[in-house]
Coordinates of C-alpha atoms in Angstrom, one line a residue:
X96 CA 109.9 168.4 102.3
X97 CA 109.8 167.2 105.9
X98 CA 106.3 165.7 105.3
X99 CA 107.7 163.8 102.3
X100 CA 110.6 162.5 104.4
X101 CA 108.2 161.5 107.1
X102 CA 106.0 159.5 104.6
X103 CA 109.0 157.8 103.2
X104 CA 110.2 157.0 106.7
X105 CA 106.8 155.5 107.5
X106 CA 106.9 153.4 104.3
X107 CA 110.4 152.2 105.2
X108 CA 109.2 151.2 108.7
X109 CA 106.2 149.3 107.3
X110 CA 108.5 147.5 104.8
X111 CA 110.8 146.5 107.6
X112 CA 107.9 145.4 109.8
X113 CA 106.6 143.2 106.9
X114 CA 110.1 141.8 106.4
X115 CA 110.3 140.9 110.0
X116 CA 106.9 139.2 109.8
X117 CA 108.0 137.3 106.8
X118 CA 111.1 136.1 108.7
X119 CA 108.9 134.9 111.5
X120 CA 106.6 133.1 109.1
X121 CA 109.6 131.4 107.4
X122 CA 110.9 130.3 110.9
X123 CA 107.5 128.9 111.7
X124 CA 107.4 127.1 108.3
X125 CA 110.8 125.6 109.0
X126 CA 109.5 124.4 112.4
X127 CA 106.5 122.8 110.8
X128 CA 108.7 121.1 108.2
X129 CA 111.0 119.8 111.0
X130 CA 108.0 118.3 112.8
X131 CA 106.7 116.8 109.6
X132 CA 110.1 115.2 108.8
X133 CA 110.1 113.8 112.4
X134 CA 106.6 112.3 111.9
X135 CA 107.8 110.8 108.6
X136 CA 110.9 109.3 110.2
X137 CA 108.8 107.9 113.0
X138 CA 106.3 106.4 110.5
X139 CA 109.1 104.7 108.6
X140 CA 110.5 103.3 111.8
X141 CA 107.0 102.0 112.7
X142 CA 106.6 100.4 109.3
X143 CA 109.9 98.6 109.6
X144 CA 109.1 97.5 113.2
X145 CA 105.8 96.1 112.2
X146 CA 107.3 94.4 109.2
X147 CA 109.9 92.7 111.4
X148 CA 107.7 91.8 114.3
X149 CA 104.7 90.8 112.2
X150 CA 101.4 89.5 113.5
X151 CA 103.2 87.6 116.3
X152 CA 103.1 90.7 118.5
X153 CA 99.4 91.0 118.2
X154 CA 98.8 87.4 118.9
X155 CA 100.9 88.0 122.0
X156 CA 98.5 90.7 123.1
X157 CA 95.8 88.1 123.3
X158 CA 97.7 86.1 125.9
X159 CA 98.8 89.3 127.7
X160 CA 95.1 90.1 128.1
X161 CA 94.4 86.7 129.6
X162 CA 97.4 87.0 132.0
X163 CA 96.3 90.4 133.2
X164 CA 92.7 89.2 133.7
X165 CA 94.0 86.2 135.8
X166 CA 96.1 88.6 137.9
X167 CA 93.5 91.3 138.5
X168 CA 90.3 89.2 138.6
X169 CA 90.7 88.3 142.3
X170 CA 91.0 91.9 143.3
X171 CA 88.1 93.4 145.3
X172 CA 87.4 97.0 145.7
X173 CA 85.0 98.7 148.0
X174 CA 82.5 99.8 145.4
X175 CA 79.2 98.0 145.9
X176 CA 76.5 97.7 143.3
X177 CA 72.9 97.0 144.3
X178 CA 71.1 94.9 141.7
X179 CA 67.4 94.5 142.0
X180 CA 66.1 91.5 140.1
X181 CA 62.4 91.7 140.3
X182 CA 61.7 92.0 144.1
X183 CA 64.9 90.4 145.3
X184 CA 67.8 92.6 146.2
X185 CA 71.3 91.1 145.7
X186 CA 74.4 92.8 147.0
X187 CA 77.6 92.2 144.9
X188 CA 81.1 93.5 145.5
X189 CA 82.4 94.5 142.0
X190 CA 85.4 96.3 140.7
X191 CA 85.2 98.3 137.5
X192 CA 88.6 96.9 136.6
X193 CA 87.3 93.3 137.1
X194 CA 84.3 94.1 134.9
X195 CA 86.6 95.5 132.2
X196 CA 89.0 92.5 132.2
X197 CA 86.1 90.1 132.3
X198 CA 84.7 91.7 129.2
X199 CA 88.2 91.7 127.6
X200 CA 88.6 88.0 128.4
X201 CA 85.2 87.2 126.8
X202 CA 86.0 89.3 123.8
X203 CA 89.4 87.7 123.2
X204 CA 88.0 84.2 123.6
X205 CA 84.9 84.7 121.3
X206 CA 86.7 86.7 118.7
X207 CA 89.7 84.3 118.5
X208 CA 91.9 87.4 118.3
X209 CA 90.4 88.3 114.9
X210 CA 90.8 92.1 115.7
X211 CA 94.5 91.5 116.3
X212 CA 94.8 89.7 113.0
X213 CA 93.1 92.5 111.3
X214 CA 95.3 95.1 113.0
X215 CA 98.4 93.1 112.0
X216 CA 97.4 93.4 108.3
X217 CA 97.0 97.2 108.6
X218 CA 100.2 98.9 107.6
X219 CA 100.2 101.5 110.3
X220 CA 103.6 102.8 109.5
X221 CA 102.7 103.4 105.8
X222 CA 99.4 105.0 106.9
X223 CA 101.3 107.5 109.2
X224 CA 103.9 108.0 106.4
X225 CA 101.0 108.9 104.0
X226 CA 99.5 111.3 106.5
X227 CA 102.9 113.0 107.0
X228 CA 103.4 113.3 103.3
X229 CA 99.9 114.7 102.7
X230 CA 100.5 117.3 105.4
X231 CA 103.8 118.2 103.9
X232 CA 102.1 118.6 100.4
X233 CA 99.5 120.9 102.0
X234 CA 102.3 122.9 103.6
X235 CA 104.2 123.1 100.3
X236 CA 101.1 124.4 98.5
X237 CA 100.2 127.0 101.2
X238 CA 103.7 128.2 101.7
X239 CA 105.8 127.8 98.5
X240 CA 109.3 129.2 98.9
X241 CA 109.3 131.5 95.9
X242 CA 113.0 132.3 95.9
X243 CA 115.1 129.8 93.8
X244 CA 118.0 130.4 96.1
X245 CA 116.1 128.7 98.9
X246 CA 115.4 125.6 96.9
X247 CA 117.5 122.6 98.0
X248 CA 120.1 121.3 95.6
X249 CA 119.0 118.0 93.9
X250 CA 121.8 116.1 95.6
X251 CA 121.1 117.4 99.1
X252 CA 119.2 115.4 101.7
X253 CA 116.6 118.1 101.9
X254 CA 115.7 117.2 98.3
X255 CA 115.1 113.6 99.4
X256 CA 112.9 114.3 102.5
X257 CA 109.9 113.4 100.3
X258 CA 109.6 110.8 97.6
X259 CA 109.3 112.3 94.1
X260 CA 105.9 110.7 93.5
X261 CA 104.5 112.6 96.5
X262 CA 106.0 116.0 95.6
X263 CA 104.2 118.9 94.2
X264 CA 103.5 118.8 90.5
X265 CA 104.6 121.3 87.9
X266 CA 101.3 122.1 86.1
X267 CA 102.7 124.5 83.5
X268 CA 101.7 123.7 79.9
X269 CA 105.3 123.0 78.9
X270 CA 105.8 120.6 81.9
X271 CA 102.6 118.7 81.2
X272 CA 103.4 118.4 77.5
X273 CA 106.9 117.1 78.3
X274 CA 105.3 114.5 80.7
X275 CA 102.9 113.4 78.0
X276 CA 105.7 113.0 75.4
X277 CA 107.8 111.0 77.9
X278 CA 104.9 108.7 78.9
X279 CA 104.0 108.2 75.2
X280 CA 107.7 107.3 74.5
X281 CA 107.8 104.7 77.2
X282 CA 104.3 103.3 76.3
X283 CA 105.4 102.9 72.7
X284 CA 108.6 101.2 73.8
X285 CA 106.4 98.8 75.8
X286 CA 104.3 98.1 72.7
X287 CA 107.4 97.6 70.6
X288 CA 108.7 95.0 73.1
X289 CA 105.4 93.2 72.9
X290 CA 105.1 93.2 69.2
X291 CA 108.8 92.1 68.8
X292 CA 108.1 89.1 71.0
X293 CA 104.8 88.5 69.1
X294 CA 102.6 89.2 72.1
X295 CA 99.2 90.7 71.6
X296 CA 98.3 93.0 74.5
X297 CA 94.6 92.5 74.1
X298 CA 93.0 90.9 77.2
X299 CA 96.4 90.4 78.8
X300 CA 96.9 91.4 82.5
X301 CA 99.8 93.9 82.5
X302 CA 101.5 95.1 85.6
X303 CA 103.7 98.1 85.6
X304 CA 105.8 98.5 88.8
X305 CA 106.9 102.0 89.7
X306 CA 104.8 103.9 87.2
X307 CA 105.9 107.3 88.5
X308 CA 103.9 110.5 88.9
X309 CA 101.4 109.5 86.2
X310 CA 100.2 106.2 84.7
X311 CA 100.4 107.3 81.1
X312 CA 102.5 104.5 79.7
X313 CA 100.4 101.8 81.4
X314 CA 97.2 103.5 80.2
X315 CA 98.5 103.6 76.6
X316 CA 98.6 99.7 76.8
X317 CA 95.0 99.8 78.1
X318 CA 94.1 101.6 74.9
X319 CA 95.2 98.5 73.1
X320 CA 93.0 96.2 75.2
X321 CA 95.3 95.3 78.1
X322 CA 93.9 94.9 81.6
X323 CA 96.3 97.2 83.4
X324 CA 97.6 97.3 87.0
X325 CA 100.1 99.7 88.6
X326 CA 101.9 99.2 91.9
X327 CA 104.3 101.4 93.8
X328 CA 105.6 101.8 97.3
X329 CA 104.9 105.5 97.0
X330 CA 101.9 105.5 94.7
X331 CA 101.3 108.9 93.3
X332 CA 97.8 110.1 94.4
X333 CA 95.3 111.8 92.1
X334 CA 96.1 115.5 91.7
X335 CA 93.1 117.4 90.4
X336 CA 95.4 120.2 89.2
X337 CA 97.7 118.0 87.2
X338 CA 96.2 114.7 86.2
X339 CA 93.0 115.8 84.3
X340 CA 95.2 118.0 82.1
X341 CA 97.8 115.3 81.6
X342 CA 95.3 112.6 80.6
X343 CA 93.4 115.0 78.3
X344 CA 96.7 115.9 76.5
X345 CA 97.6 112.2 76.4
X346 CA 94.3 111.3 74.9
X347 CA 94.7 113.9 72.2
X348 CA 98.2 112.7 71.5
X349 CA 97.1 109.1 71.1
X350 CA 94.2 110.1 68.8
X351 CA 96.6 112.0 66.6
X352 CA 99.5 109.6 66.5
X353 CA 97.9 106.2 67.2
X354 CA 94.4 106.4 65.6
X355 CA 93.9 102.6 65.9
X356 CA 94.0 102.8 69.7
X357 CA 90.8 103.0 71.7
X358 CA 91.0 106.0 74.1
X359 CA 87.9 105.0 76.1
X360 CA 90.0 104.1 79.2
X361 CA 91.3 107.7 79.3
X362 CA 87.8 109.1 78.6
X363 CA 86.4 107.1 81.6
X364 CA 89.1 108.5 83.9
X365 CA 88.5 112.0 82.7
X366 CA 84.7 111.6 83.2
X367 CA 85.1 110.3 86.7
X368 CA 88.0 112.7 87.5
X369 CA 89.8 109.8 89.2
X370 CA 91.2 106.3 88.5
X371 CA 88.6 103.6 88.1
X372 CA 89.0 99.8 88.0
X373 CA 87.5 99.6 84.6
X374 CA 90.5 101.6 83.2
X375 CA 93.3 100.8 85.7
X376 CA 93.8 99.1 89.1
X377 CA 96.2 100.8 91.5
X378 CA 97.9 99.3 94.4
X379 CA 100.0 101.2 97.0
X380 CA 102.3 98.4 97.8
X381 CA 106.1 97.9 97.7
X382 CA 107.4 95.4 95.1
X383 CA 108.6 93.2 98.0
X384 CA 104.9 92.5 98.8
X385 CA 102.6 93.5 95.9
X386 CA 99.7 93.2 98.4
X387 CA 96.3 92.8 96.7
X388 CA 97.6 91.3 93.5
X389 CA 96.5 87.6 93.1
X390 CA 99.1 84.9 92.8
X391 CA 99.8 83.7 89.2
X392 CA 97.5 86.4 87.7
X393 CA 99.8 88.6 85.6
X394 CA 100.8 87.9 82.0
X395 CA 103.3 90.7 81.6
X396 CA 105.3 92.9 84.0
X397 CA 107.0 96.1 82.9
X398 CA 109.4 98.5 84.8
X399 CA 111.4 101.4 83.6
X400 CA 114.3 102.7 85.8
X401 CA 112.7 101.3 88.9
X402 CA 114.4 98.0 90.0
X403 CA 117.5 99.9 91.0
X404 CA 115.5 101.7 93.7
X405 CA 114.1 98.7 95.6
X406 CA 115.0 97.9 99.2
X407 CA 115.3 94.1 99.0
X408 CA 115.7 92.9 95.4
X409 CA 115.8 89.2 96.4
X410 CA 112.4 89.4 98.1
X411 CA 111.0 91.7 95.4
X412 CA 111.9 89.3 92.6
X413 CA 110.3 86.5 94.4
X414 CA 107.2 88.7 94.7
X415 CA 107.3 89.4 91.0
X416 CA 107.5 85.6 90.4
X417 CA 104.6 85.0 92.7
X418 CA 102.2 87.2 90.8
X419 CA 103.4 86.1 87.3
X420 CA 101.6 83.3 85.4
X421 CA 103.8 80.4 84.4
X422 CA 105.4 81.5 81.1
X423 CA 104.6 85.1 82.0
X424 CA 106.9 87.8 80.6
X425 CA 109.0 90.5 82.3
X426 CA 110.6 93.5 80.6
X427 CA 112.8 95.6 82.9
X428 CA 115.0 98.6 82.1
X429 CA 117.4 99.0 85.0
X430 CA 119.8 102.0 85.6
X431 CA 122.6 100.8 87.9
X432 CA 124.2 104.2 88.2
X433 CA 124.7 106.3 91.3
X434 CA 121.8 108.6 90.8
X435 CA 123.4 111.4 92.9
X436 CA 125.7 112.1 90.0
X437 CA 125.1 110.3 86.7
X438 CA 128.6 111.3 85.4
X439 CA 130.2 109.5 88.3
X440 CA 128.1 106.4 88.2
X441 CA 130.0 104.1 90.6
X442 CA 130.9 106.4 93.5
X443 CA 128.4 104.8 95.9
X444 CA 130.5 101.6 95.7
X445 CA 133.1 103.4 97.8
X446 CA 130.7 104.1 100.7
X447 CA 130.8 102.3 104.0
X448 CA 127.8 99.9 104.2
X449 CA 126.3 101.6 107.3
X450 CA 126.8 105.1 105.7
X451 CA 125.2 104.0 102.5
X452 CA 122.2 102.3 104.3
X453 CA 121.5 105.6 106.0
X454 CA 121.8 107.5 102.7
X455 CA 119.6 105.0 100.9
X456 CA 116.9 105.3 103.6
X457 CA 116.9 109.1 103.7
X458 CA 116.6 109.3 99.9
X459 CA 113.8 106.6 99.8
X460 CA 116.1 104.6 97.6
X461 CA 116.2 107.2 94.9
X462 CA 120.0 107.2 94.8
X463 CA 120.1 103.5 93.6
X464 CA 120.8 100.4 95.6
X465 CA 124.4 99.5 94.4
X466 CA 123.5 96.1 93.0
X467 CA 125.3 95.3 89.7
X468 CA 123.8 93.7 86.5
X469 CA 125.3 90.2 87.1
X470 CA 123.9 90.2 90.7
X471 CA 120.4 90.9 89.4
X472 CA 120.8 88.1 86.9
X473 CA 121.4 85.6 89.7
X474 CA 118.5 86.9 91.8
X475 CA 116.1 86.7 88.8
X476 CA 117.1 83.1 88.2
X477 CA 116.9 82.2 91.9
X478 CA 113.3 83.7 92.0
X479 CA 112.2 81.5 89.1
X480 CA 112.8 83.5 86.0
X481 CA 114.6 82.6 82.8
X482 CA 116.7 85.4 81.4
X483 CA 115.9 85.5 77.7
X484 CA 118.1 88.4 77.0
X485 CA 120.2 91.1 78.7
X486 CA 121.1 94.1 76.6
X487 CA 123.6 96.6 78.1
X488 CA 122.8 100.1 76.9
X489 CA 124.7 102.6 79.0
X490 CA 128.4 102.4 79.8
X491 CA 130.7 104.3 82.2
X492 CA 133.2 106.6 80.5
X493 CA 136.8 105.2 80.1
X494 CA 138.3 108.3 81.7
X495 CA 136.1 107.9 84.7
X496 CA 136.9 104.2 85.1
X497 CA 140.6 104.9 84.9
X498 CA 140.5 107.1 87.9
X499 CA 137.8 105.1 89.8
X500 CA 139.3 101.6 89.6
X501 CA 142.4 102.4 91.6
X502 CA 140.3 103.9 94.4
X503 CA 138.0 100.8 94.4
X504 CA 140.9 98.4 94.5
X505 CA 142.3 100.3 97.5
X506 CA 139.0 100.1 99.4
X507 CA 138.8 96.8 101.3
X508 CA 135.3 97.6 102.5
X509 CA 133.7 97.1 99.1
X510 CA 132.3 93.7 98.1
X511 CA 133.1 94.8 94.5
X512 CA 136.7 95.5 95.3
X513 CA 138.2 93.1 92.7
X514 CA 135.4 93.0 90.1
X515 CA 136.6 93.1 86.6
X516 CA 136.6 96.6 85.1
X517 CA 134.7 95.4 82.0
X518 CA 131.8 94.3 84.2
X519 CA 131.9 97.5 86.1
X520 CA 131.7 99.4 82.8
X521 CA 128.1 98.3 82.3
X522 CA 125.9 100.8 84.2
X523 CA 122.5 100.2 82.6
X524 CA 120.7 97.5 80.7
X525 CA 117.4 95.8 79.7
X526 CA 116.3 92.4 80.9
X527 CA 113.8 90.2 79.0
X528 CA 112.5 87.4 81.3
X529 CA 110.1 84.5 81.3
X530 CA 108.6 82.9 84.4
X531 CA 109.4 79.2 84.9
X532 CA 106.8 76.8 86.2
X533 CA 106.6 77.5 90.0
X534 CA 107.1 73.8 90.7
X535 CA 110.6 74.1 89.3
X536 CA 111.6 76.9 91.7
X537 CA 113.7 75.6 94.6

């Protein structure tokens, strides 16, 4: 009996020791996550600083080098170097620093600050952000928090530490099948919009901005002969555990439901186990820049629940106009709701501007940017688009509006304080656009 109690006591001690070790591991994981979040915040700050300062700072480095050389060149240190040229010995007094700055001077003059120009084009902040996100993905895979009670609430800031596109994928059969069905639904919606407007996608250059965790809807268009491009600030990287299964299921779905489509673009991706230019071109670039996409090269631009997340809509729409061909089409479904709680779609209009800016940055724009439909209409027109049609398709509930409007009217800090309630009622809609001739844009 005593021996049995002793064994049970040993087991209990071992369990307690393991539990203590798990607690230590959890604490270390929390520390790692804290450091990764700090790296990510620093990367975002660096990106914003480089965007604001631009290449001028690097050009300034050129002249700084010249000034430093001019100051330090006259210095003489005691180090002597004996140079023997053939049979003649020459004694020179040289400083290592003088040699360094002389070489710097020659390099800057001869290169005409080309290296600085090159450095200015490199998005260092985005590179650091990508590294931080990759490290966090590795951490998530190695140390998944199995307990559901430890998972952050979708509305908490912990949920928003990482953009959705860079988060770990759910690779279960049900999840992959659901993603395929959703991508097919959006892709068919895109096709319907094209056919309704008598546009043949074959050989058309089609850009989808903000494609999400997979590029299924865009690749469905490529199966109809379109030359497809995707661009996203947080471009979802290839996931060998998720994407091959997703695209194989999508191929099977297309063959079964759209037999007239050519699935060779998907076959090529599956063969290479990666995205290839022959099937799709991918650009990790925010809509405000669309770096790498040639001016006036795109026939059609699609987006689905994306434009409400952009940081600077005015600049973004000018960027869309830049890459669009004259007469090019735009089809944009925009969800103007406060994404933190879809049943209370206007709550973020009551936030202080500074408070909302912080919230928006921490959530990577995933809460929505507070612009309203008529404001987007003006910005589209200013950028050089004609609004062919706007169709409102989601409306705020009357009960919600009745209790929200008095609060809005009482809040003097909102630019929407006295907006008509009928305008506020529209919380989602679809824009059909055409690009004007660029010469007509003021």
